[in-house]
Structure formats: C-alpha cells, structure tokens
Coordinates of C-alpha atoms and ligand atoms in Angstrom, one line a residue:
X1 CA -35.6 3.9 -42.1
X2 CA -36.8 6.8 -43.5
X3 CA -34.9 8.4 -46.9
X4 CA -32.2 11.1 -45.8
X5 CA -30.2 13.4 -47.9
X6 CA -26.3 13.6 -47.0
X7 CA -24.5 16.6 -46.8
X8 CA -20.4 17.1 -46.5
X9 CA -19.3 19.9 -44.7
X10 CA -16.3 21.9 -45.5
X11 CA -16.1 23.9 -41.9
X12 CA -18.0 25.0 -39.3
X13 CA -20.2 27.5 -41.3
X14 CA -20.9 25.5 -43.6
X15 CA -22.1 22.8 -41.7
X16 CA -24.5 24.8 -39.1
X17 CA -25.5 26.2 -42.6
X18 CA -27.0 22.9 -43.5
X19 CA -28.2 22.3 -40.5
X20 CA -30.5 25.8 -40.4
X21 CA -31.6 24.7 -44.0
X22 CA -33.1 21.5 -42.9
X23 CA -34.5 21.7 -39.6
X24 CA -34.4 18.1 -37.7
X25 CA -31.0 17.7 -39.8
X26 CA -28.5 15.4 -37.5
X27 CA -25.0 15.6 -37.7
X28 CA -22.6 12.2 -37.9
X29 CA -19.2 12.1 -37.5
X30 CA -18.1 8.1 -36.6
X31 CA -21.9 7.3 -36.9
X32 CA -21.4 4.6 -34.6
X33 CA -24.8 6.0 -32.6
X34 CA -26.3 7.9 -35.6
X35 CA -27.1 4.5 -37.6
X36 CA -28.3 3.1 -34.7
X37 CA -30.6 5.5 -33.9
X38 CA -31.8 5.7 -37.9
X39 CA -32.3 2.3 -37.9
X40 CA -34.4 1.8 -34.1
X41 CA -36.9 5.1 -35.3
X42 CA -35.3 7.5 -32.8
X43 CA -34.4 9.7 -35.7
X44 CA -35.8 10.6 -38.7
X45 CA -33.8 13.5 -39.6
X46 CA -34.1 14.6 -43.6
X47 CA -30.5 15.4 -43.7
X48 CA -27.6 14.3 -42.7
X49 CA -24.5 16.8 -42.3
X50 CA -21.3 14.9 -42.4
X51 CA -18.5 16.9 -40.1
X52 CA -14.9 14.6 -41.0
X53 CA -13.9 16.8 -43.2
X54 CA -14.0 19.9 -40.7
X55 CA -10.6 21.3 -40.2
X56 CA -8.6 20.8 -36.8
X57 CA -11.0 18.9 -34.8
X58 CA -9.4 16.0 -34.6
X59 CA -5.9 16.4 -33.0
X60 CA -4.9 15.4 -29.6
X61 CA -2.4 17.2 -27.5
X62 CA -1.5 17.8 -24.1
X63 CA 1.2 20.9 -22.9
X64 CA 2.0 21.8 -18.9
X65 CA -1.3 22.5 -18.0
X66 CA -3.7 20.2 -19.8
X67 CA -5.0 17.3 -22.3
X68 CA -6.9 18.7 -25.3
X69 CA -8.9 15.9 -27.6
X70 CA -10.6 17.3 -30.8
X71 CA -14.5 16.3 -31.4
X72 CA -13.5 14.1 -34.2
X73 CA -10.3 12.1 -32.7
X74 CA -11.2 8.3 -32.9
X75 CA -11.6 6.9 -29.5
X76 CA -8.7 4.2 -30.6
X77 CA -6.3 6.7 -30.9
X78 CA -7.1 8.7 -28.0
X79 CA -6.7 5.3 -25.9
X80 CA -3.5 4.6 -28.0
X81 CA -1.9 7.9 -27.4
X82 CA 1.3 8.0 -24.9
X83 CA 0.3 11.1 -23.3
X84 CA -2.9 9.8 -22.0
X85 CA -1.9 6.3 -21.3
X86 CA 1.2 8.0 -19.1
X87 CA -0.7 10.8 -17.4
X88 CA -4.7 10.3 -18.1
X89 CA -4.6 6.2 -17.6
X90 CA -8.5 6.6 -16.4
X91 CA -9.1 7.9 -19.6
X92 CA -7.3 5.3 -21.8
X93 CA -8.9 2.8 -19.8
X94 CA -12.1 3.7 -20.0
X95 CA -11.8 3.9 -23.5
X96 CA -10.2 0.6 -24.0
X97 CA -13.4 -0.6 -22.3
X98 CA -15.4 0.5 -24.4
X99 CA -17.6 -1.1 -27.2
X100 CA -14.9 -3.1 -29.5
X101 CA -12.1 -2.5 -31.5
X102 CA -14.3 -1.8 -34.8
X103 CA -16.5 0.7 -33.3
X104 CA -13.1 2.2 -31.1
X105 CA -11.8 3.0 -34.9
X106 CA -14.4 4.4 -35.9
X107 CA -16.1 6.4 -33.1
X108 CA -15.3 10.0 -32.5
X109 CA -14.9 11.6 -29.3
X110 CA -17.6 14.1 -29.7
X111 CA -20.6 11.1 -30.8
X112 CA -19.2 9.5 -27.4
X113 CA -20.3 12.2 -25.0
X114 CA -23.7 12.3 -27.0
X115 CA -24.4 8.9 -26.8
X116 CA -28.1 8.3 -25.7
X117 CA -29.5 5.9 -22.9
X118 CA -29.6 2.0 -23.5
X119 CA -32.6 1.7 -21.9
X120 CA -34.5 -1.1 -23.6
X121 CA -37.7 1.1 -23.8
X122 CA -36.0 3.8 -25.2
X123 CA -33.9 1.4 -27.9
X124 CA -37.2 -0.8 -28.5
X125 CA -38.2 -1.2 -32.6
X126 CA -42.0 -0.9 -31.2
X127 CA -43.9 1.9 -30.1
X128 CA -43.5 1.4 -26.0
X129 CA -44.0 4.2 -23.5
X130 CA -40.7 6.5 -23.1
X131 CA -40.6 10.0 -22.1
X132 CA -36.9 10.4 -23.3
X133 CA -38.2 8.9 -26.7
X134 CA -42.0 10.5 -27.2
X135 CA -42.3 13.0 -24.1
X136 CA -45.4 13.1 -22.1
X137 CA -46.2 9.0 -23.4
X138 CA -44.8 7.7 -19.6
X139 CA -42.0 5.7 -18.3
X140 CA -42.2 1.6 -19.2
X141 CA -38.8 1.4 -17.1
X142 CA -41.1 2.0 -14.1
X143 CA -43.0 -1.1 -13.5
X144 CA -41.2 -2.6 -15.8
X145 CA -37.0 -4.0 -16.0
X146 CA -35.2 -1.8 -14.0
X147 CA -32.2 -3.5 -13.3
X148 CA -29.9 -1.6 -15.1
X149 CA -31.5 1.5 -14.0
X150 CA -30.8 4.4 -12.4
X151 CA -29.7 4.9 -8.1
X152 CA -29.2 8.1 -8.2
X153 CA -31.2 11.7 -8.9
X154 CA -33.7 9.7 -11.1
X155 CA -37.0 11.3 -11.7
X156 CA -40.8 9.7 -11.9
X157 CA -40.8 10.4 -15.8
X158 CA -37.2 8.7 -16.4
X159 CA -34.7 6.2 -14.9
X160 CA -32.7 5.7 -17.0
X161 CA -28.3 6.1 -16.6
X162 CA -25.5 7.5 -19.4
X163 CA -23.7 4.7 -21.4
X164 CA -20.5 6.5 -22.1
X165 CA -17.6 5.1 -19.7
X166 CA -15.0 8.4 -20.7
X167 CA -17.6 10.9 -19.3
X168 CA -17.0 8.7 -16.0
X169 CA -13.3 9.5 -16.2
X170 CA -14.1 12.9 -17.8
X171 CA -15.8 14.1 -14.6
X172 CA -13.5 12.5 -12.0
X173 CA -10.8 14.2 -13.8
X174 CA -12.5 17.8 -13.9
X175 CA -12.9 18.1 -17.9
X176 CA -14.9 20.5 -19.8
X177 CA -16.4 20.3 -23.0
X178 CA -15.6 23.3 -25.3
X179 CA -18.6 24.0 -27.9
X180 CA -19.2 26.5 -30.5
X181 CA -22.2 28.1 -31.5
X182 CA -23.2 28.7 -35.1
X183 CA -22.5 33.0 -34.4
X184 CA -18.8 31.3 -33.4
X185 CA -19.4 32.1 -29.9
X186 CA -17.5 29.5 -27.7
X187 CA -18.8 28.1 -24.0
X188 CA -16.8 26.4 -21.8
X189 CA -19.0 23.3 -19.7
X190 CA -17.7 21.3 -17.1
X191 CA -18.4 17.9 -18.1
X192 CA -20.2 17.5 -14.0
X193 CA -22.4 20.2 -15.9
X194 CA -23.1 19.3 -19.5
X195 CA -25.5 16.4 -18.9
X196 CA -28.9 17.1 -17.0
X197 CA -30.9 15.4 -14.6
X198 CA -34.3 13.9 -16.2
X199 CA -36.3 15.8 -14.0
X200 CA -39.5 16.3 -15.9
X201 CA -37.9 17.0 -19.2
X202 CA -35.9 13.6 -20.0
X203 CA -36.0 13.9 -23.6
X204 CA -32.6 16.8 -23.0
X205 CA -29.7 14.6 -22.0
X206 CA -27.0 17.4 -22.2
X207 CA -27.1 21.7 -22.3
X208 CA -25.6 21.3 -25.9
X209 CA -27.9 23.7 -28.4
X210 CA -29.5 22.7 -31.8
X211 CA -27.0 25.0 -33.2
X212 CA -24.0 24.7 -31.2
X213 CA -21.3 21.5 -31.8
X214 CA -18.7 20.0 -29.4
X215 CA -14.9 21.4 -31.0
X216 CA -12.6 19.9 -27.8
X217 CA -12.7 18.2 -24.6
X218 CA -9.9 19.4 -22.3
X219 CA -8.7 18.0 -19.1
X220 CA -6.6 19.7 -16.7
X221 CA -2.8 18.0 -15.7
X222 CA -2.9 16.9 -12.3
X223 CA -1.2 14.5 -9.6
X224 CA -4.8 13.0 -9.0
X225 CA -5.2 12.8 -13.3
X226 CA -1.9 10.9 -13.6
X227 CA -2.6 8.4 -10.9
X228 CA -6.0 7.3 -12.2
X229 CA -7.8 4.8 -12.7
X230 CA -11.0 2.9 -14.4
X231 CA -13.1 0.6 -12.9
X232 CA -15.8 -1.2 -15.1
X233 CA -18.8 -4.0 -13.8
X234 CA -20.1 -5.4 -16.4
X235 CA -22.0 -8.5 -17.1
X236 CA -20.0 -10.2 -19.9
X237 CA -16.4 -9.2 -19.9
X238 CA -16.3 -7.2 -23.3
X239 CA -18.7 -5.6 -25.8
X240 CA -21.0 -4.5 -23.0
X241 CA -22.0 -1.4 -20.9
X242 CA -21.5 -0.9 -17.2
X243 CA -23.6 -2.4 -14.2
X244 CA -21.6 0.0 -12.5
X245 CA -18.2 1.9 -13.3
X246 CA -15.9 4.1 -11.1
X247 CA -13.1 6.6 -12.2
X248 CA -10.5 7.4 -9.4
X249 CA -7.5 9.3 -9.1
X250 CA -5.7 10.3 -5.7
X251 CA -2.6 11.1 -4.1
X252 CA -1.1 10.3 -1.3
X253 CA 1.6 11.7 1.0
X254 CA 4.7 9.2 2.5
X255 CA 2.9 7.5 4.9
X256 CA 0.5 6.1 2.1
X257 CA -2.5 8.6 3.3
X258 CA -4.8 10.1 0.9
X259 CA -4.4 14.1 0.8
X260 CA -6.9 14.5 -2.4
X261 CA -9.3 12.3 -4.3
X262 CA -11.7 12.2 -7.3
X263 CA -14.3 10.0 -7.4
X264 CA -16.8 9.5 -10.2
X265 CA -19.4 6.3 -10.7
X266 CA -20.7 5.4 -14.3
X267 CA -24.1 3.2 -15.0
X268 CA -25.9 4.6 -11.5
X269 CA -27.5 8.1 -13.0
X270 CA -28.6 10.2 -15.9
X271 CA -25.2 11.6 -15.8
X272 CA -21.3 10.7 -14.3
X273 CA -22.7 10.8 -10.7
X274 CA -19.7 12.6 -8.8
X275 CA -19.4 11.4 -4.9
X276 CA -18.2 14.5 -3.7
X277 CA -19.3 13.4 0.2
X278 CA -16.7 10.3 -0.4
X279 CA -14.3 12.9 -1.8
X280 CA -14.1 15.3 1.3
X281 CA -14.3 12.2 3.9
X282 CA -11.3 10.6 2.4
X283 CA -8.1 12.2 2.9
X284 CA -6.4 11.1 5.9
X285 CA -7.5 7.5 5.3
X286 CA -4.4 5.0 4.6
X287 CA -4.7 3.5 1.4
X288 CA -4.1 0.3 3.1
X289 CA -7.5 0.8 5.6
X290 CA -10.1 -1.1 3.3
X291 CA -12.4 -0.7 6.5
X292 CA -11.8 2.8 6.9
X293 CA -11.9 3.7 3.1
X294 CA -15.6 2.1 3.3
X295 CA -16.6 3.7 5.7
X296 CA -15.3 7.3 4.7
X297 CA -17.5 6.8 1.4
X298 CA -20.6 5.4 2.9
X299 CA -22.0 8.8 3.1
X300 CA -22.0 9.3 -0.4
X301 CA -24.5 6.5 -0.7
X302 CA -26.9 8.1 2.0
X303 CA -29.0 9.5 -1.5
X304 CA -29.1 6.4 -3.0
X305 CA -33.1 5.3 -4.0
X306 CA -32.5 2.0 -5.7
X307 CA -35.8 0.6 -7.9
X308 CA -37.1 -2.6 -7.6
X309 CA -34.6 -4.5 -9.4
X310 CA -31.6 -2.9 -8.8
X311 CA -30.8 -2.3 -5.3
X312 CA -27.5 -4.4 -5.5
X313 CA -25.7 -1.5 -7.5
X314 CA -25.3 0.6 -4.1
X315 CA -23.3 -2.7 -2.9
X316 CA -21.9 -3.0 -6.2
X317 CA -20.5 0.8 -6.5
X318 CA -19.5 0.7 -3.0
X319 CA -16.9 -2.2 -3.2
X320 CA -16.5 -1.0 -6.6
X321 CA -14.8 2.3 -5.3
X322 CA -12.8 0.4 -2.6
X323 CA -11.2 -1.6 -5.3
X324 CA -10.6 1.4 -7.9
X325 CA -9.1 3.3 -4.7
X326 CA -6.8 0.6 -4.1
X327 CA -5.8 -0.1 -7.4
X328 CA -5.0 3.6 -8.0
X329 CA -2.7 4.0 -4.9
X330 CA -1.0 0.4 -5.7
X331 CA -2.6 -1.4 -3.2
X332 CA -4.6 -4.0 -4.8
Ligands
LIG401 FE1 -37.8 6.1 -21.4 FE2 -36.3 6.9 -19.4 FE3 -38.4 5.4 -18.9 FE4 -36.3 4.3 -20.2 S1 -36.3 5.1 -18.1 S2 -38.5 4.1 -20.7 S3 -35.5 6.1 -21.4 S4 -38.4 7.5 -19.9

C-alpha cells in the first residue's frame, strides 16, 4: 500500500476542493471497498477525502410519491427502516443479503453503487491481464475462469458482472441516482442508465464524473415497489455474491393475473440486466401458471451468450425468476 494523506471534508465544496488539489484523490465514506482496493493495488490515490461529515446526506425518507436514501445512510439502516421493509421489501432484502452485519454497519449507500467487479483477475495481488484494471493489457477472464462471468451484453475486452445486489432492486424498481457536480449542478440518472456496458472501454463502470458525487438515490412509490421481492443464488448461504439474483415486483388483478411487472437479474452483466421482453410478455399470465410464466420470459433469454463455464446461469436465472414471481404474488 502506498502512503496516502487523509483529508475531512466539511461540505460539498470543500471536499471537490480536495479532490481538484490532488488529482487521483479517492473519496471514502464506509470504506468497506476503498481499503480493499488500497490494499489489492487498484488504487494508489495520494489523498484520501473523507465525506461523513458532509451535511444531510445521510437521511432516509419516503413521502406519497417516493423513497429518498442519502449517499452516506448505512446499508443496516436502510434495510432496518419500516418504510422500506413495508413498501420497498426488494430493497431491504437485497440489502439484508448483502456482505455481513459488520460491513452492513458500516457501508454507505453511495460506496455500494460504486462497488467494482469481483472478478478474480481484476481483484488478483499479481500483475495478471485485466482491461478493467490496466486498459489495453487483455482479458484473463477469457480463456481463463469464467464461471461467474457475464451472460449478457459482455464484450471481447471484459466479462465481467456488478456485485452490488440493491442496484438489482434499484433497477426493477425504476430508481435514479441523483449526483452533483463540483459547479453544484445536479443530474438525475436512472439507475438502468448509470452503469455502462464494457464495450471497449471496461475500465468506466458507471457515467459518474471525476468531479461529480452521488447525494440521493430515490425510488418512486408504486403497487409493483410494495409487492417486491429479492431473489439471491449464491454458492454458500451468507457472506457471498450472487451466481445469479432477481428483483421482482408485480400486481395482479382478482383473478390472480399479472397486469404489470418488473423484472431485474443481478450477477449475469456489467450492469442490473433489466428483462424488459419478460416484462411485456407477462401480464395476463396467472400467477399460479409456472408453465406459462416460463414460457412468457423465455424470450428475454433469446440474447443470452453464456462463456465456457457458465452456461448454467441462463437455467439458473430462468427458474430463478419463476420463483421470485411466485414468491412476490404469494404463490410459492
Ligand atoms: Fe478484467 Fe473484465 Fe477480463 Fe475480469 S473480465 S479480467 S475485470 S477485463
């Protein structure tokens, strides 16, 4: 690790301030994915711009029309709080399944959504081929493991998927992430939006600017939001990230029949992979059809490239939503 000089920010100025001093200055709020990335060399950065004590990023509060979460709220209390456990329960859940209890405390909302790939090339302690890590050095993933890789919208220069399981729920649930430039100028990103395709620049996971920081994630009230759910596939049963993951929220009229959906997969792409084809087939189909609800999403897999060693995650995902359809409209 190399020596870093740590700065506390009093408010927004002040911290893009120090971060236009030092350029390659990183900002750490938890630092639940900063020290990790000091301590594997993905980071060198010579300072370090603490954000806690930045005013009024850290409350979370819902009104009629939506859920707002400040950047800094822990991920605990987010998952803790009644409004999202009564009318955001994908959320909650997705942060309950998440990491452990330690890093919950500790980890704000904001560090979650810029969370970086768990690709074992990328995270190595040795100097291996990575695009994300050293552009233009090549893609180890590719003849290499690839079984936690990417089914979807993966490019020849990167395969790897997202690790955060809230952006999952995030973009089932139609949230956008509000961030603020260092002139004070706000944008407004759907979260479907913020995080990018590796195409032939994987080293950018997300639109966010050098100078711009996430204030507030907001997420709209909805029938589908309050009857949601996450789904999460993982190989040990806590502390680990997803094989596959799927967010799901619906309605349904009397006769049990889905009149709108939202569907979201986790651990499959670069990014929450949306199945909007699933999401238009769907209504009409009786929660209680497992046949038909298979066969109204099977469409949405008709992009799928699977690598080498991965090609049971289109299975996987596919049950995967069947399940987290049922359990949303009480039928499982
Ligand atoms: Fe690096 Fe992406 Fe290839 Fe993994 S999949 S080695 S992160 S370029």
């Amino acid at each position: 690790m190399q020596p870093f000089s740590y700065y506390r920010a009093i408010d927004l100025a002040d911290a893009f301030g120090a971060m236009q001093r030092d350029a390659g200055g990183q900002v750490i709020a938890g630092g639940t994915e900063l020290v990790n990335w000091l301590k594997e060399g993905i980071v060198s950065p010579p300072v370090i711009v603490d954000i806690n004590s930045l005013p009024d990023l850290g409350a979370v509060e819902a009104n009629a029309a939506e859920l707002s979460i400040g950047a800094l709220a822990r991920m605990s209390d987010v998952a803790a709080h009644p409004q999202v456990q009564r009318n955001f329960p994908a959320i909650a859940e997705a942060l309950h399944k998440s990491a452990s209890q330690q890093l919950r405390n500790m980890a704000s909302m904001g560090g979650n959504l810029m969370q970086r790939t768990r690709c074992p090339y990328f995270r190595a302690d040795v100097d291996l081929a990575c695009n994300k890590r050293r552009p233009g050095s090549g893609c180890a993933a590719l003849d290499g493991y690839d079984r936690t890789a990417a089914i979807f919208g993966w490019s020849e220069h990167c395969v790897a998927t997202h690790p955060s399981d809230v952006a999952v729920a995030f973009a089932a649930l139609d949230a956008t992430v509000h961030v603020r430039g260092a002139t004070g100028v706000e944008r407004a990103i759907p979260v479907t939006d913020f995080y990018m395709l590796p195409g032939d620049a994987p080293e950018h996971d997300n639109v966010l600017q050098r100078d711009e920081l996430i204030v507030r994630i907001s997420v709209p009230q909805s029938p589908v939001a309050h009857r949601s759910r996450y789904l999460k596939v993982r190989e040990r049963t806590s502390y680990e990230f997803a094989l596959v993951s799927v967010a799901a929220g619906l309605q349904l009229d009397g006769d049990g029949r889905i009149t709108d959906v939202r569907i979201a997969l986790g651990g499959v792409a670069h990014r929450p992979w949306r199945l909007a084809a699933g999401e238009r087939a769907l209504p009409g189909t009786s929660i209680t059809d497992h046949a038909a609800i298979r066969a109204a999403i099977e469409g949405a897999f008709a992009d799928a490239r699977p690598r080498r060693q991965n090609g049971f995650k289109i299975e996987l995902a596919k049950r995967a939503v069947v399940r987290a359809l049922q359990v949303a409209g009480g039928n499982a």
